[in-house]
XYZ file of N, CA and C in Angstrom:
462
model
N 5.537 3.505 25.820
C 6.002 4.324 24.732
C 7.508 4.451 24.837
N 8.180 4.219 23.749
C 9.635 4.394 23.744
C 9.920 5.864 23.558
N 10.736 6.403 24.398
C 11.072 7.819 24.301
C 12.074 7.993 23.159
N 13.258 7.572 23.389
C 14.320 7.573 22.389
C 15.615 7.252 23.086
N 16.673 7.271 22.351
C 17.986 7.078 22.940
C 18.538 8.450 23.311
N 18.920 8.592 24.571
C 19.516 9.829 25.060
C 21.012 9.624 25.254
N 21.745 10.711 25.253
C 23.181 10.656 25.499
C 23.431 11.030 26.960
N 23.852 10.049 27.741
C 24.103 10.248 29.167
C 25.451 10.933 29.372
N 25.458 11.890 30.293
C 26.709 12.480 30.758
C 26.595 12.655 32.267
N 27.695 12.662 32.925
C 27.759 12.789 34.384
C 26.986 11.679 35.097
N 26.881 10.510 34.490
C 26.340 9.298 35.117
C 24.950 9.481 35.717
N 24.081 10.248 35.022
C 22.747 10.436 35.577
C 21.705 10.685 34.496
N 20.495 10.269 34.821
C 19.325 10.621 34.035
C 18.339 11.259 35.008
N 17.773 12.378 34.602
C 16.910 13.146 35.496
C 15.486 13.202 34.963
N 14.537 13.236 35.891
C 13.122 13.425 35.590
C 12.680 14.598 36.459
N 12.090 15.623 35.823
C 11.683 16.775 36.617
C 10.533 17.524 35.965
N 9.801 18.259 36.794
C 8.751 19.130 36.289
C 9.416 20.188 35.419
N 8.919 20.359 34.203
C 9.579 21.244 33.238
C 9.735 22.676 33.720
N 8.803 23.167 34.504
C 8.842 24.560 34.965
C 9.786 24.776 36.148
N 10.370 23.715 36.675
C 11.216 23.815 37.858
C 12.508 24.568 37.547
N 12.774 25.603 38.341
C 14.047 26.313 38.211
C 15.143 25.439 38.820
N 16.313 25.440 38.240
C 17.435 24.632 38.737
C 17.015 23.173 38.947
N 16.658 22.466 37.884
C 16.081 21.127 38.037
C 17.061 20.032 38.446
N 18.347 20.197 38.193
C 19.315 19.170 38.554
C 19.700 19.310 40.021
N 20.102 18.203 40.628
C 20.414 18.186 42.061
C 21.898 17.949 42.310
N 22.369 18.477 43.442
C 23.714 18.153 43.918
C 23.668 16.758 44.545
N 24.700 15.990 44.309
C 24.783 14.621 44.842
C 25.765 14.599 46.010
N 25.381 13.931 47.096
C 26.294 13.664 48.197
C 26.756 12.208 48.067
N 27.705 11.798 48.890
C 28.143 10.402 48.870
C 26.980 9.464 49.181
N 26.103 9.878 50.075
C 24.950 9.041 50.431
C 23.970 8.898 49.257
N 23.769 9.979 48.497
C 22.943 9.891 47.296
C 23.559 8.894 46.307
N 24.874 8.986 46.119
C 25.549 8.055 45.201
C 25.373 6.612 45.647
N 25.469 6.356 46.948
C 25.331 4.991 47.472
C 23.931 4.435 47.261
N 22.908 5.298 47.309
C 21.532 4.815 47.135
C 21.085 4.863 45.671
N 21.848 5.550 44.820
C 21.561 5.543 43.390
C 20.612 6.616 42.901
N 20.231 7.565 43.741
C 19.353 8.643 43.295
C 19.442 9.838 44.237
N 19.114 11.004 43.668
C 19.015 12.249 44.435
C 17.610 12.795 44.176
N 16.817 12.941 45.252
C 15.404 13.321 45.128
C 15.116 14.600 45.892
N 14.238 15.400 45.330
C 13.614 16.531 45.998
C 12.285 16.767 45.292
N 11.365 17.495 45.896
C 10.053 17.681 45.259
C 10.182 18.219 43.833
N 9.564 17.512 42.893
C 9.556 17.924 41.496
C 10.742 17.494 40.683
N 11.729 16.846 41.306
C 12.935 16.459 40.587
C 13.569 15.215 41.202
N 13.966 14.287 40.339
C 14.744 13.133 40.787
C 15.776 12.818 39.716
N 16.996 12.544 40.147
C 18.055 12.103 39.244
C 18.468 10.708 39.674
N 18.590 9.814 38.699
C 18.990 8.439 38.959
C 20.405 8.215 38.420
N 21.217 7.509 39.188
C 22.581 7.191 38.764
C 22.545 6.079 37.720
N 23.310 6.271 36.663
C 23.413 5.249 35.627
C 24.651 4.387 35.864
N 24.614 3.187 35.330
C 25.703 2.232 35.526
C 26.988 2.721 34.872
N 26.869 3.242 33.673
C 28.023 3.789 32.953
C 28.018 5.311 33.116
N 29.193 5.940 33.175
C 29.235 7.394 33.383
C 28.775 8.212 32.180
N 28.853 7.631 30.994
C 28.449 8.354 29.790
C 28.114 7.356 28.694
N 27.469 7.876 27.651
C 27.119 7.041 26.512
C 25.628 7.009 26.283
N 25.203 6.296 25.255
C 23.781 6.247 24.925
C 22.996 5.368 25.907
N 21.745 5.766 26.149
C 20.830 4.962 26.957
C 19.485 4.932 26.241
N 18.962 3.738 26.045
C 17.644 3.563 25.435
C 16.593 3.751 26.528
N 15.714 4.725 26.356
C 14.744 5.089 27.381
C 13.335 4.701 26.947
N 12.617 4.037 27.844
C 11.208 3.706 27.632
C 10.414 4.318 28.779
N 9.297 4.949 28.459
C 8.412 5.528 29.466
C 7.095 4.774 29.417
N 6.615 4.354 30.599
C 5.398 3.551 30.700
C 4.458 4.228 31.690
N 3.179 4.320 31.344
C 2.160 4.748 32.303
C 1.551 3.498 32.889
N 1.593 3.385 34.214
C 1.123 2.189 34.905
C 2.291 1.547 35.633
N 2.007 0.471 36.315
C 3.024 -0.187 37.125
C 4.050 -0.931 36.301
N 5.254 -1.082 36.824
C 6.311 -1.813 36.133
C 6.130 -3.326 36.273
N 6.744 -4.067 35.381
C 6.723 -5.533 35.428
C 8.006 -5.996 36.106
N 8.091 -5.794 37.409
C 9.346 -6.017 38.123
C 9.819 -7.463 38.144
N 8.929 -8.402 38.304
C 9.343 -9.800 38.438
C 10.104 -10.276 37.204
N 9.702 -9.806 36.040
C 10.336 -10.246 34.801
C 11.474 -9.332 34.375
N 11.724 -8.292 35.111
C 12.714 -7.314 34.703
C 14.136 -7.879 34.788
N 14.919 -7.569 33.773
C 16.336 -7.946 33.781
C 17.194 -6.799 34.330
N 16.559 -5.840 34.968
C 17.258 -4.667 35.479
C 18.257 -5.035 36.563
N 19.374 -4.342 36.554
C 20.362 -4.476 37.615
C 20.005 -3.579 38.797
N 19.302 -2.475 38.512
C 18.843 -1.540 39.542
C 17.364 -1.259 39.346
N 16.628 -1.256 40.443
C 15.224 -0.845 40.419
C 14.988 0.034 41.642
N 14.524 1.247 41.383
C 14.312 2.233 42.446
C 12.935 2.847 42.245
N 12.149 2.950 43.328
C 10.829 3.578 43.273
C 10.802 4.783 44.206
N 10.285 5.903 43.703
C 10.205 7.139 44.487
C 8.866 7.824 44.216
N 8.436 8.696 45.135
C 7.252 9.507 44.847
C 7.593 10.583 43.817
N 6.609 10.929 42.992
C 6.812 11.993 42.014
C 5.483 12.651 41.723
N 5.456 13.974 41.717
C 4.243 14.729 41.413
C 4.388 15.421 40.074
N 3.321 15.365 39.304
C 3.287 16.063 38.020
C 2.359 17.255 38.177
N 2.859 18.435 37.812
C 2.122 19.688 37.962
C 0.927 19.737 37.005
N 0.085 20.738 37.200
C -1.139 20.894 36.402
C -0.884 20.967 34.900
N 0.253 21.547 34.497
C 0.531 21.649 33.054
C 0.955 20.305 32.453
N 1.275 19.315 33.297
C 1.635 17.977 32.830
C 2.992 17.859 32.183
N 3.768 18.920 32.158
C 5.050 18.926 31.459
C 6.153 18.345 32.339
N 6.803 17.305 31.814
C 7.865 16.597 32.518
C 9.043 16.424 31.561
N 10.237 16.694 32.045
C 11.436 16.470 31.244
C 12.118 15.180 31.697
N 12.576 14.407 30.732
C 13.432 13.247 30.964
C 14.716 13.585 30.236
N 15.811 13.710 30.998
C 16.998 14.294 30.405
C 18.283 13.873 31.110
N 19.371 14.097 30.443
C 20.681 14.083 31.058
C 21.222 15.496 30.854
N 22.409 15.757 31.281
C 22.962 17.092 31.068
C 23.133 17.287 29.564
N 22.387 18.203 28.989
C 22.553 18.528 27.580
C 21.734 17.732 26.588
N 20.980 16.713 26.989
C 20.186 15.933 26.046
C 18.924 15.468 26.742
N 17.778 15.731 26.151
C 16.552 15.322 26.816
C 15.329 15.436 25.943
N 14.208 15.153 26.561
C 12.929 15.122 25.874
C 11.855 15.578 26.859
N 10.883 16.347 26.374
C 9.763 16.751 27.218
C 8.562 15.859 26.920
N 7.875 15.441 27.989
C 6.670 14.628 27.884
C 5.506 15.399 28.488
N 4.304 14.985 28.136
C 3.121 15.506 28.798
C 2.364 14.324 29.371
N 2.164 14.340 30.687
C 1.455 13.278 31.399
C 0.371 13.929 32.260
N -0.659 13.191 32.627
C -1.709 13.770 33.474
C -1.153 14.240 34.823
N -1.641 15.386 35.283
C -1.231 15.915 36.582
C -1.635 14.934 37.674
N -0.838 14.891 38.746
C -1.190 14.038 39.877
C 0.021 13.486 40.588
N -0.264 12.561 41.505
C 0.775 11.904 42.302
C 1.068 10.528 41.716
N 2.345 10.193 41.677
C 2.785 8.944 41.046
C 3.821 8.227 41.890
N 3.933 6.924 41.648
C 5.104 6.155 42.042
C 5.922 6.055 40.752
N 7.097 6.649 40.769
C 7.991 6.607 39.611
C 9.008 5.511 39.866
N 9.010 4.510 39.002
C 9.943 3.396 39.151
C 10.959 3.444 38.016
N 12.210 3.424 38.407
C 13.352 3.436 37.493
C 13.924 2.031 37.453
N 13.868 1.398 36.293
C 14.512 0.100 36.077
C 15.666 0.356 35.114
N 16.841 -0.188 35.437
C 18.025 0.163 34.653
C 18.953 -1.037 34.535
N 19.483 -1.218 33.342
C 20.402 -2.329 33.135
C 21.213 -2.160 31.861
N 21.865 -3.257 31.496
C 22.683 -3.316 30.289
C 22.120 -4.395 29.372
N 22.134 -4.101 28.072
C 21.663 -5.072 27.083
C 22.469 -4.856 25.805
N 22.991 -5.927 25.276
C 23.763 -5.858 24.029
C 24.850 -4.782 24.094
N 25.505 -4.670 25.245
C 26.605 -3.741 25.402
C 26.203 -2.297 25.631
N 24.903 -2.013 25.729
C 24.465 -0.636 25.946
C 23.524 -0.518 27.130
N 23.338 0.700 27.607
C 22.449 0.945 28.736
C 21.005 1.096 28.271
N 20.089 0.722 29.150
C 18.659 0.943 28.924
C 18.024 1.308 30.256
N 16.870 1.973 30.183
C 16.080 2.201 31.390
C 14.603 2.269 31.020
N 13.782 1.919 31.985
C 12.330 2.038 31.881
C 11.875 2.902 33.037
N 11.122 3.944 32.730
C 10.546 4.830 33.727
C 9.047 4.585 33.746
N 8.543 4.027 34.847
C 7.125 3.705 34.965
C 6.453 4.703 35.893
N 5.436 5.377 35.389
C 4.653 6.337 36.161
C 3.333 5.674 36.535
N 3.196 5.299 37.793
C 1.989 4.635 38.286
C 1.225 5.615 39.177
N 0.013 6.009 38.755
C -0.803 6.944 39.533
C -1.139 6.322 40.878
N -1.063 7.134 41.936
C -1.323 6.635 43.285
C -2.202 7.626 44.045
N -2.864 7.101 45.046
C -3.567 7.915 46.033
C -2.852 7.643 47.346
N -2.436 8.690 48.019
C -1.696 8.497 49.268
C -0.208 8.612 49.042
N 0.531 8.297 50.101
C 1.981 8.462 50.075
C 2.686 7.273 49.430
N 3.811 7.549 48.834
C 4.677 6.532 48.243
C 5.930 6.450 49.099
N 6.259 5.251 49.541
C 7.484 5.036 50.296
C 8.624 4.781 49.319
N 9.682 5.585 49.363
C 10.808 5.340 48.459
C 11.488 4.019 48.808
N 11.894 3.281 47.771
C 12.532 1.983 47.999
C 13.559 1.695 46.918
N 14.655 1.088 47.323
C 15.586 0.494 46.374
C 15.197 -0.973 46.331
N 14.522 -1.362 45.262
C 13.977 -2.715 45.145
C 15.011 -3.723 44.649
N 15.931 -3.255 43.857
C 17.050 -4.096 43.400
C 18.269 -3.188 43.361
N 19.242 -3.468 44.207
C 20.362 -2.550 44.390
C 21.505 -2.751 43.396
N 21.696 -3.963 42.891
C 22.864 -4.192 42.043
C 24.120 -3.845 42.815
N 24.916 -2.925 42.290
C 26.170 -2.533 42.945
C 25.997 -1.362 43.913
N 24.775 -0.919 44.132
C 24.519 0.174 45.077
C 24.569 -0.342 46.512
N 24.819 0.561 47.452
C 24.867 0.214 48.870
C 24.029 1.244 49.647
N 22.700 1.175 49.504
C 21.864 2.173 50.172
C 21.793 1.939 51.676
N 21.599 3.025 52.421
C 21.385 2.913 53.856
C 19.993 3.441 54.172
N 19.385 2.888 55.199
C 18.039 3.293 55.607
C 18.131 4.294 56.746
N 17.280 5.260 56.807
C 16.277 5.584 55.791
C 16.949 6.231 54.578
N 16.296 6.109 53.435
C 16.829 6.708 52.226
C 16.814 8.236 52.359
N 17.800 8.868 51.775
C 17.935 10.315 51.843
C 17.015 10.967 50.813
N 16.077 11.781 51.281
C 15.062 12.376 50.412
C 15.088 13.907 50.496
N 16.266 14.490 50.492
C 16.361 15.950 50.558
C 17.580 16.493 49.824
N 17.640 16.263 48.524
C 18.747 16.811 47.734
C 18.600 18.322 47.607
N 19.696 18.979 47.324
C 19.708 20.414 47.083
C 19.829 20.653 45.589
N 19.294 21.764 45.139
C 19.407 22.134 43.733
C 20.860 22.432 43.376
N 21.292 21.934 42.239
C 22.634 22.256 41.739
C 22.603 23.675 41.200
N 23.603 24.418 41.484
C 23.678 25.813 41.010
C 24.790 25.975 40.015
């Protein structure tokens, strides 16, 4: 399902449980190097351009990584609360979705097409733990282990 075109600001797109207080995260240099800031119920992904429109697609199920033209591909664990309410947003522009409650592997694929940014967010239901991975780094320089403890932005 295509979400819509969002207006990116502060070089990030965030996915979070709608009921989460203070859903955006503070970024450290290490978060910037790995391309995302994660904490339970919230993840923000770094975009290639600092601002501008991004075409967003949301998919239930696994991503088609082999055929992806993405410059960055990042997979992280993500839980959806019982109410199923999830926000996909940047600072000041976003959309609320409703997805089935449960545990997911959330894969962020991101690139440039026809001079503009695009991303695909794939929610794949899982049983068990999800290991976070930077599957395609592009210009990112992640270090292992990936940092999985961002703080809420205040």
